[in-house]
mmCIF file of C-alpha atoms in Angstrom:
data_model
loop_
_atom_site.group_PDB
_atom_site.id
_atom_site.type_symbol
_atom_site.label_atom_id
_atom_site.label_comp_id
_atom_site.label_asym_id
_atom_site.label_seq_id
_atom_site.Cartn_x
_atom_site.Cartn_y
_atom_site.Cartn_z
ATOM 1 C CA MET A 154 46.106 9.180 -37.298
ATOM 2 C CA THR A 155 46.376 6.078 -39.443
ATOM 3 C CA GLU A 156 46.137 5.562 -43.217
ATOM 4 C CA ILE A 157 44.145 3.209 -45.431
ATOM 5 C CA GLU A 158 45.093 2.511 -49.037
ATOM 6 C CA VAL A 159 42.346 2.131 -51.626
ATOM 7 C CA ARG A 160 42.523 1.181 -55.293
ATOM 8 C CA SER A 161 39.794 2.339 -57.675
ATOM 9 C CA ARG A 162 38.999 0.700 -61.035
ATOM 10 C CA ALA A 163 36.934 3.293 -62.935
ATOM 11 C CA ARG A 164 36.868 7.069 -63.524
ATOM 12 C CA ILE A 165 33.881 7.509 -61.175
ATOM 13 C CA GLU A 166 33.326 4.745 -58.640
ATOM 14 C CA LEU A 167 32.201 4.280 -55.028
ATOM 15 C CA VAL A 168 34.566 1.952 -53.156
ATOM 16 C CA ASP A 169 33.188 0.500 -49.900
ATOM 17 C CA VAL A 170 35.810 1.038 -47.171
ATOM 18 C CA THR A 171 33.605 0.333 -44.135
ATOM 19 C CA SER A 172 35.478 -2.757 -42.950
ATOM 20 C CA GLU A 173 38.890 -1.096 -43.401
ATOM 21 C CA VAL A 174 37.794 1.943 -41.363
ATOM 22 C CA ALA A 175 36.217 -0.300 -38.684
ATOM 23 C CA ALA A 176 39.409 -2.369 -38.462
ATOM 24 C CA SER A 177 41.575 0.745 -38.083
ATOM 25 C CA LEU A 178 39.726 1.690 -34.853
ATOM 26 C CA ALA A 179 41.750 -1.000 -33.069
ATOM 27 C CA ARG A 180 44.885 1.123 -33.618
ATOM 28 C CA PHE A 181 43.550 3.944 -31.399
ATOM 29 C CA GLU A 182 43.303 4.152 -27.611
ATOM 30 C CA PRO A 183 39.950 2.970 -26.233
ATOM 31 C CA GLY A 184 37.343 5.517 -25.196
ATOM 32 C CA ALA A 185 37.084 7.485 -28.459
ATOM 33 C CA THR A 186 33.653 8.927 -29.299
ATOM 34 C CA LEU A 187 34.074 10.047 -32.923
ATOM 35 C CA CYS A 188 35.844 8.600 -35.971
ATOM 36 C CA HIS A 189 37.038 11.024 -38.673
ATOM 37 C CA VAL A 190 37.857 9.856 -42.210
ATOM 38 C CA PHE A 191 39.655 12.382 -44.416
ATOM 39 C CA VAL A 192 40.564 12.155 -48.095
ATOM 40 C CA PRO A 193 43.850 14.001 -48.844
ATOM 41 C CA HIS A 194 43.045 14.271 -52.579
ATOM 42 C CA THR A 195 41.265 16.988 -54.583
ATOM 43 C CA THR A 196 39.486 14.714 -57.091
ATOM 44 C CA ALA A 197 38.072 12.159 -54.658
ATOM 45 C CA ALA A 198 35.585 12.393 -51.788
ATOM 46 C CA VAL A 199 34.193 10.319 -48.927
ATOM 47 C CA VAL A 200 30.502 9.736 -48.145
ATOM 48 C CA VAL A 201 28.267 7.617 -45.910
ATOM 49 C CA ASN A 202 25.386 5.872 -47.720
ATOM 50 C CA GLU A 203 23.720 2.536 -48.444
ATOM 51 C CA ALA A 204 26.098 -0.437 -48.560
ATOM 52 C CA ALA A 205 23.447 -3.203 -48.860
ATOM 53 C CA ASP A 206 22.359 -3.010 -52.533
ATOM 54 C CA PRO A 207 25.323 -2.400 -54.889
ATOM 55 C CA ASP A 208 22.870 -0.829 -57.385
ATOM 56 C CA VAL A 209 22.770 2.256 -55.146
ATOM 57 C CA ALA A 210 26.500 2.873 -55.546
ATOM 58 C CA ARG A 211 26.151 2.385 -59.327
ATOM 59 C CA ASP A 212 23.181 4.794 -59.497
ATOM 60 C CA LEU A 213 25.125 7.362 -57.478
ATOM 61 C CA ALA A 214 28.126 7.191 -59.833
ATOM 62 C CA ALA A 215 25.818 7.695 -62.850
ATOM 63 C CA ALA A 216 23.972 10.567 -61.154
ATOM 64 C CA TYR A 217 27.228 12.338 -60.225
ATOM 65 C CA ARG A 218 28.244 12.242 -63.904
ATOM 66 C CA ALA A 219 24.823 13.627 -64.900
ATOM 67 C CA ILE A 220 24.802 16.642 -62.552
ATOM 68 C CA VAL A 221 28.046 18.116 -63.916
ATOM 69 C CA PRO A 222 26.992 21.142 -66.020
ATOM 70 C CA GLU A 223 28.137 21.349 -69.636
ATOM 71 C CA ILE A 224 30.101 24.578 -69.393
ATOM 72 C CA PRO A 225 33.597 25.410 -70.671
ATOM 73 C CA PHE A 226 36.255 24.821 -67.967
ATOM 74 C CA ALA A 227 39.625 26.639 -67.851
ATOM 75 C CA HIS A 228 41.711 24.200 -65.750
ATOM 76 C CA ALA A 229 44.205 22.637 -68.171
ATOM 77 C CA GLU A 230 44.113 19.131 -66.651
ATOM 78 C CA GLY A 231 40.565 18.661 -67.972
ATOM 79 C CA ASN A 232 39.183 17.297 -64.693
ATOM 80 C CA SER A 233 37.293 20.294 -63.316
ATOM 81 C CA ASP A 234 34.204 18.058 -63.157
ATOM 82 C CA SER A 235 36.083 15.883 -60.635
ATOM 83 C CA HIS A 236 37.001 18.914 -58.509
ATOM 84 C CA LEU A 237 33.379 20.118 -58.635
ATOM 85 C CA LEU A 238 31.986 16.786 -57.418
ATOM 86 C CA ALA A 239 34.703 16.535 -54.737
ATOM 87 C CA THR A 240 33.562 19.842 -53.209
ATOM 88 C CA LEU A 241 29.860 18.895 -53.407
ATOM 89 C CA LEU A 242 30.418 15.496 -51.764
ATOM 90 C CA GLY A 243 32.974 16.567 -49.173
ATOM 91 C CA SER A 244 36.510 15.827 -48.044
ATOM 92 C CA SER A 245 35.644 14.014 -44.799
ATOM 93 C CA VAL A 246 32.992 12.182 -42.815
ATOM 94 C CA THR A 247 32.663 11.948 -39.045
ATOM 95 C CA ILE A 248 30.912 8.965 -37.452
ATOM 96 C CA PRO A 249 29.974 8.353 -33.796
ATOM 97 C CA ILE A 250 31.743 5.513 -31.968
ATOM 98 C CA GLU A 251 29.846 3.531 -29.329
ATOM 99 C CA GLU A 252 31.558 0.874 -27.213
ATOM 100 C CA GLY A 253 34.514 0.803 -29.571
ATOM 101 C CA ARG A 254 32.452 0.340 -32.755
ATOM 102 C CA LEU A 255 31.236 2.664 -35.528
ATOM 103 C CA ALA A 256 27.633 3.640 -34.646
ATOM 104 C CA LEU A 257 26.446 3.524 -38.272
ATOM 105 C CA GLY A 258 22.793 3.008 -39.195
ATOM 106 C CA THR A 259 21.624 -0.439 -40.341
ATOM 107 C CA TRP A 260 22.075 0.221 -44.069
ATOM 108 C CA GLN A 261 25.020 2.617 -43.900
ATOM 109 C CA GLY A 262 28.554 2.069 -45.129
ATOM 110 C CA ILE A 263 31.524 4.377 -45.761
ATOM 111 C CA PHE A 264 32.610 4.939 -49.373
ATOM 112 C CA LEU A 265 35.639 6.509 -50.956
ATOM 113 C CA VAL A 266 34.212 8.258 -54.010
ATOM 114 C CA GLU A 267 36.712 8.078 -56.848
ATOM 115 C CA LEU A 268 36.075 10.984 -59.240
ATOM 116 C CA ASP A 269 39.127 10.833 -61.524
ATOM 117 C CA GLY A 270 40.296 7.230 -61.513
ATOM 118 C CA PRO A 271 41.368 4.586 -61.810
ATOM 119 C CA ARG A 272 44.011 5.378 -59.186
ATOM 120 C CA ARG A 273 45.581 4.417 -55.902
ATOM 121 C CA ARG A 274 44.148 6.593 -53.080
ATOM 122 C CA ARG A 275 44.681 7.055 -49.361
ATOM 123 C CA LEU A 276 42.320 7.856 -46.483
ATOM 124 C CA ARG A 277 43.443 9.359 -43.164
ATOM 125 C CA VAL A 278 41.529 8.000 -40.173
ATOM 126 C CA SER A 279 41.514 9.700 -36.738
ATOM 127 C CA ALA A 280 39.643 8.883 -33.524
ATOM 128 C CA ILE A 281 38.912 11.367 -30.742
ATOM 129 C CA MET B 65 37.601 28.826 -30.582
ATOM 130 C CA THR B 66 39.175 31.632 -32.566
ATOM 131 C CA GLU B 67 37.876 33.733 -35.479
ATOM 132 C CA ILE B 68 39.272 34.651 -38.902
ATOM 133 C CA GLU B 69 37.944 37.567 -40.904
ATOM 134 C CA VAL B 70 37.653 37.227 -44.680
ATOM 135 C CA ARG B 71 36.686 39.756 -47.320
ATOM 136 C CA SER B 72 35.170 38.568 -50.606
ATOM 137 C CA ARG B 73 35.162 40.590 -53.855
ATOM 138 C CA ALA B 74 32.488 38.929 -56.038
ATOM 139 C CA ARG B 75 29.022 37.391 -55.693
ATOM 140 C CA ILE B 76 30.428 33.852 -55.983
ATOM 141 C CA GLU B 77 34.113 33.436 -55.179
ATOM 142 C CA LEU B 78 36.458 30.942 -53.527
ATOM 143 C CA VAL B 79 38.817 32.708 -51.089
ATOM 144 C CA ASP B 80 41.904 30.701 -50.064
ATOM 145 C CA VAL B 81 42.152 30.814 -46.238
ATOM 146 C CA THR B 82 44.689 27.996 -45.769
ATOM 147 C CA SER B 83 47.459 30.149 -44.313
ATOM 148 C CA GLU B 84 45.072 31.967 -41.950
ATOM 149 C CA VAL B 85 43.707 28.664 -40.631
ATOM 150 C CA ALA B 86 47.223 27.214 -40.316
ATOM 151 C CA ALA B 87 48.378 30.306 -38.405
ATOM 152 C CA SER B 88 45.429 30.111 -36.013
ATOM 153 C CA LEU B 89 46.565 26.663 -34.814
ATOM 154 C CA ALA B 90 49.248 28.404 -32.745
ATOM 155 C CA ARG B 91 46.495 29.871 -30.545
ATOM 156 C CA PHE B 92 45.439 26.394 -29.311
ATOM 157 C CA GLU B 93 47.111 24.117 -26.768
ATOM 158 C CA PRO B 94 49.521 21.608 -28.329
ATOM 159 C CA GLY B 95 48.391 18.013 -28.844
ATOM 160 C CA ALA B 96 45.241 18.635 -30.881
ATOM 161 C CA THR B 97 44.378 16.003 -33.505
ATOM 162 C CA LEU B 98 41.610 17.689 -35.528
ATOM 163 C CA CYS B 99 41.013 21.238 -36.767
ATOM 164 C CA HIS B 100 37.401 22.337 -37.340
ATOM 165 C CA VAL B 101 36.544 25.357 -39.503
ATOM 166 C CA PHE B 102 32.941 26.591 -39.288
ATOM 167 C CA VAL B 103 31.183 29.297 -41.306
ATOM 168 C CA PRO B 104 28.524 31.094 -39.188
ATOM 169 C CA HIS B 105 26.712 32.402 -42.305
ATOM 170 C CA THR B 106 23.839 30.929 -44.345
ATOM 171 C CA THR B 107 24.985 32.120 -47.791
ATOM 172 C CA ALA B 108 28.638 31.061 -47.592
ATOM 173 C CA ALA B 109 30.341 27.673 -47.229
ATOM 174 C CA VAL B 110 33.767 26.169 -46.609
ATOM 175 C CA VAL B 111 35.461 23.462 -48.695
ATOM 176 C CA VAL B 112 38.820 21.728 -49.099
ATOM 177 C CA ASN B 113 40.080 21.525 -52.698
ATOM 178 C CA GLU B 114 42.943 22.344 -55.052
ATOM 179 C CA ALA B 115 44.901 25.474 -54.154
ATOM 180 C CA ALA B 116 47.701 25.125 -56.744
ATOM 181 C CA ASP B 117 46.046 26.246 -60.019
ATOM 182 C CA PRO B 118 43.741 29.276 -59.535
ATOM 183 C CA ASP B 119 41.772 28.131 -62.617
ATOM 184 C CA VAL B 120 40.228 25.391 -60.457
ATOM 185 C CA ALA B 121 38.676 27.909 -58.053
ATOM 186 C CA ARG B 122 37.384 29.909 -61.044
ATOM 187 C CA ASP B 123 35.909 26.788 -62.689
ATOM 188 C CA LEU B 124 34.247 25.825 -59.403
ATOM 189 C CA ALA B 125 32.608 29.258 -59.047
ATOM 190 C CA ALA B 126 31.254 29.010 -62.612
ATOM 191 C CA ALA B 127 30.035 25.443 -62.087
ATOM 192 C CA TYR B 128 28.239 26.374 -58.832
ATOM 193 C CA ARG B 129 26.346 29.080 -60.731
ATOM 194 C CA ALA B 130 25.454 26.578 -63.482
ATOM 195 C CA ILE B 131 24.013 23.855 -61.212
ATOM 196 C CA VAL B 132 21.380 26.153 -59.643
ATOM 197 C CA PRO B 133 18.051 25.082 -61.187
ATOM 198 C CA GLU B 134 15.895 27.725 -62.902
ATOM 199 C CA ILE B 135 12.824 27.417 -60.710
ATOM 200 C CA PRO B 136 10.748 30.153 -59.052
ATOM 201 C CA PHE B 137 11.938 30.831 -55.464
ATOM 202 C CA ALA B 138 9.690 32.245 -52.701
ATOM 203 C CA HIS B 139 12.297 33.752 -50.321
ATOM 204 C CA ALA B 140 11.928 37.543 -50.658
ATOM 205 C CA GLU B 141 15.664 38.341 -50.407
ATOM 206 C CA GLY B 142 16.235 36.786 -53.832
ATOM 207 C CA ASN B 143 19.245 34.729 -52.776
ATOM 208 C CA SER B 144 17.766 31.244 -52.451
ATOM 209 C CA ASP B 145 20.427 30.081 -54.922
ATOM 210 C CA SER B 146 23.056 31.076 -52.338
ATOM 211 C CA HIS B 147 21.279 29.133 -49.582
ATOM 212 C CA LEU B 148 21.007 26.100 -51.886
ATOM 213 C CA LEU B 149 24.727 26.072 -52.681
ATOM 214 C CA ALA B 150 25.611 26.656 -49.006
ATOM 215 C CA THR B 151 23.770 23.455 -48.020
ATOM 216 C CA LEU B 152 25.304 21.441 -50.881
ATOM 217 C CA LEU B 153 28.860 22.579 -50.066
ATOM 218 C CA GLY B 154 28.595 22.476 -46.282
ATOM 219 C CA SER B 155 28.994 24.697 -43.235
ATOM 220 C CA SER B 156 32.247 23.226 -41.939
ATOM 221 C CA VAL B 157 35.340 21.183 -42.747
ATOM 222 C CA THR B 158 37.405 19.049 -40.381
ATOM 223 C CA ILE B 159 41.083 18.406 -41.091
ATOM 224 C CA PRO B 160 43.546 16.108 -39.287
ATOM 225 C CA ILE B 161 46.451 17.717 -37.418
ATOM 226 C CA GLU B 162 49.790 15.944 -37.257
ATOM 227 C CA GLU B 163 52.697 17.277 -35.180
ATOM 228 C CA GLY B 164 50.969 20.624 -34.848
ATOM 229 C CA ARG B 165 50.327 21.111 -38.573
ATOM 230 C CA LEU B 166 47.310 20.637 -40.853
ATOM 231 C CA ALA B 167 47.663 17.188 -42.486
ATOM 232 C CA LEU B 168 46.323 18.347 -45.859
ATOM 233 C CA GLY B 169 47.135 16.553 -49.096
ATOM 234 C CA THR B 170 49.789 17.981 -51.435
ATOM 235 C CA TRP B 171 47.349 19.971 -53.597
ATOM 236 C CA GLN B 172 44.740 20.790 -50.963
ATOM 237 C CA GLY B 173 43.850 24.182 -49.527
ATOM 238 C CA ILE B 174 40.916 25.470 -47.470
ATOM 239 C CA PHE B 175 38.494 27.888 -49.150
ATOM 240 C CA LEU B 176 35.734 30.097 -47.849
ATOM 241 C CA VAL B 177 33.117 29.888 -50.601
ATOM 242 C CA GLU B 178 31.353 33.228 -50.905
ATOM 243 C CA LEU B 179 27.907 32.665 -52.415
ATOM 244 C CA ASP B 180 26.269 36.088 -51.963
ATOM 245 C CA GLY B 181 29.087 38.638 -51.916
ATOM 246 C CA PRO B 182 30.968 40.809 -51.946
ATOM 247 C CA ARG B 183 30.939 40.857 -48.131
ATOM 248 C CA ARG B 184 32.965 40.652 -44.976
ATOM 249 C CA ARG B 185 32.764 37.111 -43.533
ATOM 250 C CA ARG B 186 34.012 35.284 -40.447
ATOM 251 C CA LEU B 187 35.216 31.718 -39.879
ATOM 252 C CA ARG B 188 35.265 30.007 -36.473
ATOM 253 C CA VAL B 189 38.272 27.731 -35.960
ATOM 254 C CA SER B 190 38.454 25.080 -33.212
ATOM 255 C CA ALA B 191 41.089 22.456 -32.399
ATOM 256 C CA ILE B 192 40.457 19.275 -30.416
ATOM 257 C CA MET C 283 25.912 9.909 -27.461
ATOM 258 C CA THR C 284 22.229 10.723 -27.204
ATOM 259 C CA GLU C 285 19.358 10.374 -29.685
ATOM 260 C CA ILE C 286 16.658 12.727 -30.942
ATOM 261 C CA GLU C 287 13.507 11.469 -32.630
ATOM 262 C CA VAL C 288 12.079 13.451 -35.546
ATOM 263 C CA ARG C 289 8.874 12.975 -37.522
ATOM 264 C CA SER C 290 8.673 14.261 -41.116
ATOM 265 C CA ARG C 291 5.412 15.002 -42.950
ATOM 266 C CA ALA C 292 6.396 15.108 -46.660
ATOM 267 C CA ARG C 293 8.632 13.228 -49.105
ATOM 268 C CA ILE C 294 11.207 16.055 -49.126
ATOM 269 C CA GLU C 295 11.126 18.399 -46.125
ATOM 270 C CA LEU C 296 13.513 20.340 -43.891
ATOM 271 C CA VAL C 297 12.648 19.835 -40.218
ATOM 272 C CA ASP C 298 14.163 22.405 -37.817
ATOM 273 C CA VAL C 299 15.818 20.482 -34.953
ATOM 274 C CA THR C 300 17.887 23.351 -33.478
ATOM 275 C CA SER C 301 16.115 23.486 -30.112
ATOM 276 C CA GLU C 302 16.211 19.689 -29.693
ATOM 277 C CA VAL C 303 19.964 19.606 -30.416
ATOM 278 C CA ALA C 304 20.569 22.590 -28.099
ATOM 279 C CA ALA C 305 18.571 20.898 -25.309
ATOM 280 C CA SER C 306 20.519 17.658 -25.687
ATOM 281 C CA LEU C 307 23.787 19.459 -24.806
ATOM 282 C CA ALA C 308 22.676 19.400 -21.153
ATOM 283 C CA ARG C 309 23.092 15.603 -21.173
ATOM 284 C CA PHE C 310 26.862 15.867 -21.766
ATOM 285 C CA GLU C 311 29.644 16.758 -19.347
ATOM 286 C CA PRO C 312 30.505 20.476 -19.328
ATOM 287 C CA GLY C 313 33.565 21.693 -21.217
ATOM 288 C CA ALA C 314 32.776 20.287 -24.663
ATOM 289 C CA THR C 315 33.970 22.334 -27.644
ATOM 290 C CA LEU C 316 32.194 20.677 -30.589
ATOM 291 C CA CYS C 317 28.716 19.224 -31.114
ATOM 292 C CA HIS C 318 28.297 16.479 -33.733
ATOM 293 C CA VAL C 319 24.899 15.585 -35.202
ATOM 294 C CA PHE C 320 24.750 12.370 -37.240
ATOM 295 C CA VAL C 321 21.869 10.929 -39.271
ATOM 296 C CA PRO C 322 21.941 7.087 -39.223
ATOM 297 C CA HIS C 323 19.749 6.853 -42.359
ATOM 298 C CA THR C 324 20.684 6.640 -46.061
ATOM 299 C CA THR C 325 17.775 8.704 -47.451
ATOM 300 C CA ALA C 326 17.961 11.655 -45.045
ATOM 301 C CA ALA C 327 20.634 14.270 -44.345
ATOM 302 C CA VAL C 328 21.455 17.052 -41.901
ATOM 303 C CA VAL C 329 22.402 20.639 -42.785
ATOM 304 C CA VAL C 330 22.938 24.030 -41.152
ATOM 305 C CA ASN C 331 21.126 26.931 -42.849
ATOM 306 C CA GLU C 332 18.670 29.792 -42.364
ATOM 307 C CA ALA C 333 15.996 29.169 -39.741
ATOM 308 C CA ALA C 334 14.458 32.688 -39.725
ATOM 309 C CA ASP C 335 12.316 32.748 -42.913
ATOM 310 C CA PRO C 336 10.479 29.418 -43.492
ATOM 311 C CA ASP C 337 10.411 30.240 -47.231
ATOM 312 C CA VAL C 338 14.120 29.324 -47.368
ATOM 313 C CA ALA C 339 13.456 25.754 -46.202
ATOM 314 C CA ARG C 340 10.626 25.488 -48.757
ATOM 315 C CA ASP C 341 12.829 26.835 -51.578
ATOM 316 C CA LEU C 342 15.585 24.374 -50.610
ATOM 317 C CA ALA C 343 13.183 21.394 -50.750
ATOM 318 C CA ALA C 344 12.001 22.480 -54.225
ATOM 319 C CA ALA C 345 15.560 23.051 -55.437
ATOM 320 C CA TYR C 346 16.710 19.624 -54.197
ATOM 321 C CA ARG C 347 13.915 18.023 -56.239
ATOM 322 C CA ALA C 348 14.968 20.065 -59.290
ATOM 323 C CA ILE C 349 18.662 19.152 -59.265
ATOM 324 C CA VAL C 350 18.047 15.378 -59.474
ATOM 325 C CA PRO C 351 18.966 14.400 -63.059
ATOM 326 C CA GLU C 352 16.371 12.541 -65.160
ATOM 327 C CA ILE C 353 18.363 9.387 -65.783
ATOM 328 C CA PRO C 354 17.284 5.733 -65.456
ATOM 329 C CA PHE C 355 18.118 4.325 -61.988
ATOM 330 C CA ALA C 356 18.714 0.603 -61.281
ATOM 331 C CA HIS C 357 17.998 0.444 -57.522
ATOM 332 C CA ALA C 358 14.687 -1.448 -57.197
ATOM 333 C CA GLU C 359 13.309 0.626 -54.313
ATOM 334 C CA GLY C 360 12.879 3.598 -56.660
ATOM 335 C CA ASN C 361 14.465 6.118 -54.296
ATOM 336 C CA SER C 362 17.916 6.583 -55.814
ATOM 337 C CA ASP C 363 17.133 10.318 -55.987
ATOM 338 C CA SER C 364 16.943 10.294 -52.167
ATOM 339 C CA HIS C 365 20.287 8.515 -51.863
ATOM 340 C CA LEU C 366 21.840 11.002 -54.317
ATOM 341 C CA LEU C 367 20.668 14.035 -52.336
ATOM 342 C CA ALA C 368 21.713 12.408 -49.039
ATOM 343 C CA THR C 369 25.318 12.119 -50.281
ATOM 344 C CA LEU C 370 25.346 15.672 -51.664
ATOM 345 C CA LEU C 371 23.971 17.196 -48.433
ATOM 346 C CA GLY C 372 25.914 15.030 -45.994
ATOM 347 C CA SER C 373 25.368 12.629 -43.114
ATOM 348 C CA SER C 374 26.510 14.919 -40.288
ATOM 349 C CA VAL C 375 27.182 18.482 -39.189
ATOM 350 C CA THR C 376 29.665 19.672 -36.572
ATOM 351 C CA ILE C 377 29.074 22.933 -34.706
ATOM 352 C CA PRO C 378 31.330 24.787 -32.250
ATOM 353 C CA ILE C 379 30.195 25.037 -28.609
ATOM 354 C CA GLU C 380 31.044 28.146 -26.597
ATOM 355 C CA GLU C 381 30.245 28.431 -22.889
ATOM 356 C CA GLY C 382 27.917 25.451 -23.104
ATOM 357 C CA ARG C 383 25.900 26.740 -26.071
ATOM 358 C CA LEU C 384 25.902 26.079 -29.819
ATOM 359 C CA ALA C 385 27.982 28.852 -31.442
ATOM 360 C CA LEU C 386 25.696 29.159 -34.482
ATOM 361 C CA GLY C 387 25.510 32.326 -36.574
ATOM 362 C CA THR C 388 22.588 34.729 -36.113
ATOM 363 C CA TRP C 389 20.412 33.231 -38.853
ATOM 364 C CA GLN C 390 21.537 29.617 -38.614
ATOM 365 C CA GLY C 391 19.530 26.604 -37.506
ATOM 366 C CA ILE C 392 20.065 22.836 -37.778
ATOM 367 C CA PHE C 393 17.748 20.879 -40.090
ATOM 368 C CA LEU C 394 17.083 17.204 -40.587
ATOM 369 C CA VAL C 395 16.546 16.940 -44.347
ATOM 370 C CA GLU C 396 13.939 14.286 -45.046
ATOM 371 C CA LEU C 397 14.472 12.944 -48.580
ATOM 372 C CA ASP C 398 12.120 9.927 -48.654
ATOM 373 C CA GLY C 399 9.342 10.647 -46.152
ATOM 374 C CA PRO C 400 7.061 10.957 -44.433
ATOM 375 C CA ARG C 401 8.828 8.883 -41.774
ATOM 376 C CA ARG C 402 10.040 8.709 -38.209
ATOM 377 C CA ARG C 403 13.805 9.478 -38.095
ATOM 378 C CA ARG C 404 16.546 9.592 -35.472
ATOM 379 C CA LEU C 405 19.587 11.814 -35.014
ATOM 380 C CA ARG C 406 22.654 10.853 -32.958
ATOM 381 C CA VAL C 407 24.173 13.773 -31.042
ATOM 382 C CA SER C 408 27.686 13.690 -29.545
ATOM 383 C CA ALA C 409 29.729 16.367 -27.746
ATOM 384 C CA ILE C 410 33.511 16.402 -27.462
#
């Protein structure tokens, strides 16, 4: 397992970490077939989606804000919306490795999804 | 693969299964790097999120109810909302293992998300 | 890693790929404990849910359409709703294998979720 550090700049923001995850594969023994990226936080998530047009990441951030229901929340920290989105988006992604490289689709990238930033975040990367 | 049995007490409820999953690691050979928790049901899910303040789990259950759209459903069992939430939340989580322990973040726990309870549920745990 | 080709027939549609994924297990060495199914597209997803009553898949497709918020999107291709649903549903599923077979629950199947079809899609299957 190895760690990546990420810094977010807004409350909700998709941060492209594809090159950092790809670079971390060199730290594992050759022959791995899957790469696992885990976010050890409860108000952030990790997703795979389009990395070509930055408008997609902006639209996603706006849409995440818009799907949070307007209900009263009990949690005193006031960030239950962040916890909700974290569970809907997921705490990890798993990506095939072929010949030592991430076998992502043409338009795919890996994003840390900041849901209660700006903050400093970590990702835990494993290869198996 | 090993199984955990869980009992839920409400229609929608997050049940903390962190200690049960952690305990089940002892049943696998040492040296595993990832733990996989799978829910073999179609109206339940499994997520990783905050286990410290129980208000978070309560807020999540209320928010899941609130994001179900009010549209007519065809499925005769009347629980299409449960199936919807199960696909949004996911059928499994994968967590890194370090030195024989779950490498969860400080505030993270593992939750079976009951979406059509109360019921008796099972989780399938694997280590690789 | 092996690939499955899938053809969708609607803009939003769940395509049952359980038998194709199960058949592809024969192409891997025996002894695997997990099967990973990855979608290398940014406007499609993969989920595990009920495969018995086809009304469930139809209700899910309708519900996915209904949860997209009516906000202005910037992405020029006009399919930001598809990207949104792809990140909520997820880019891969992981399923336990027991004695060479997928250890799915009684009612579970694996579905490619087309979110911007009709199209020809691929799935990447790995076993570890």
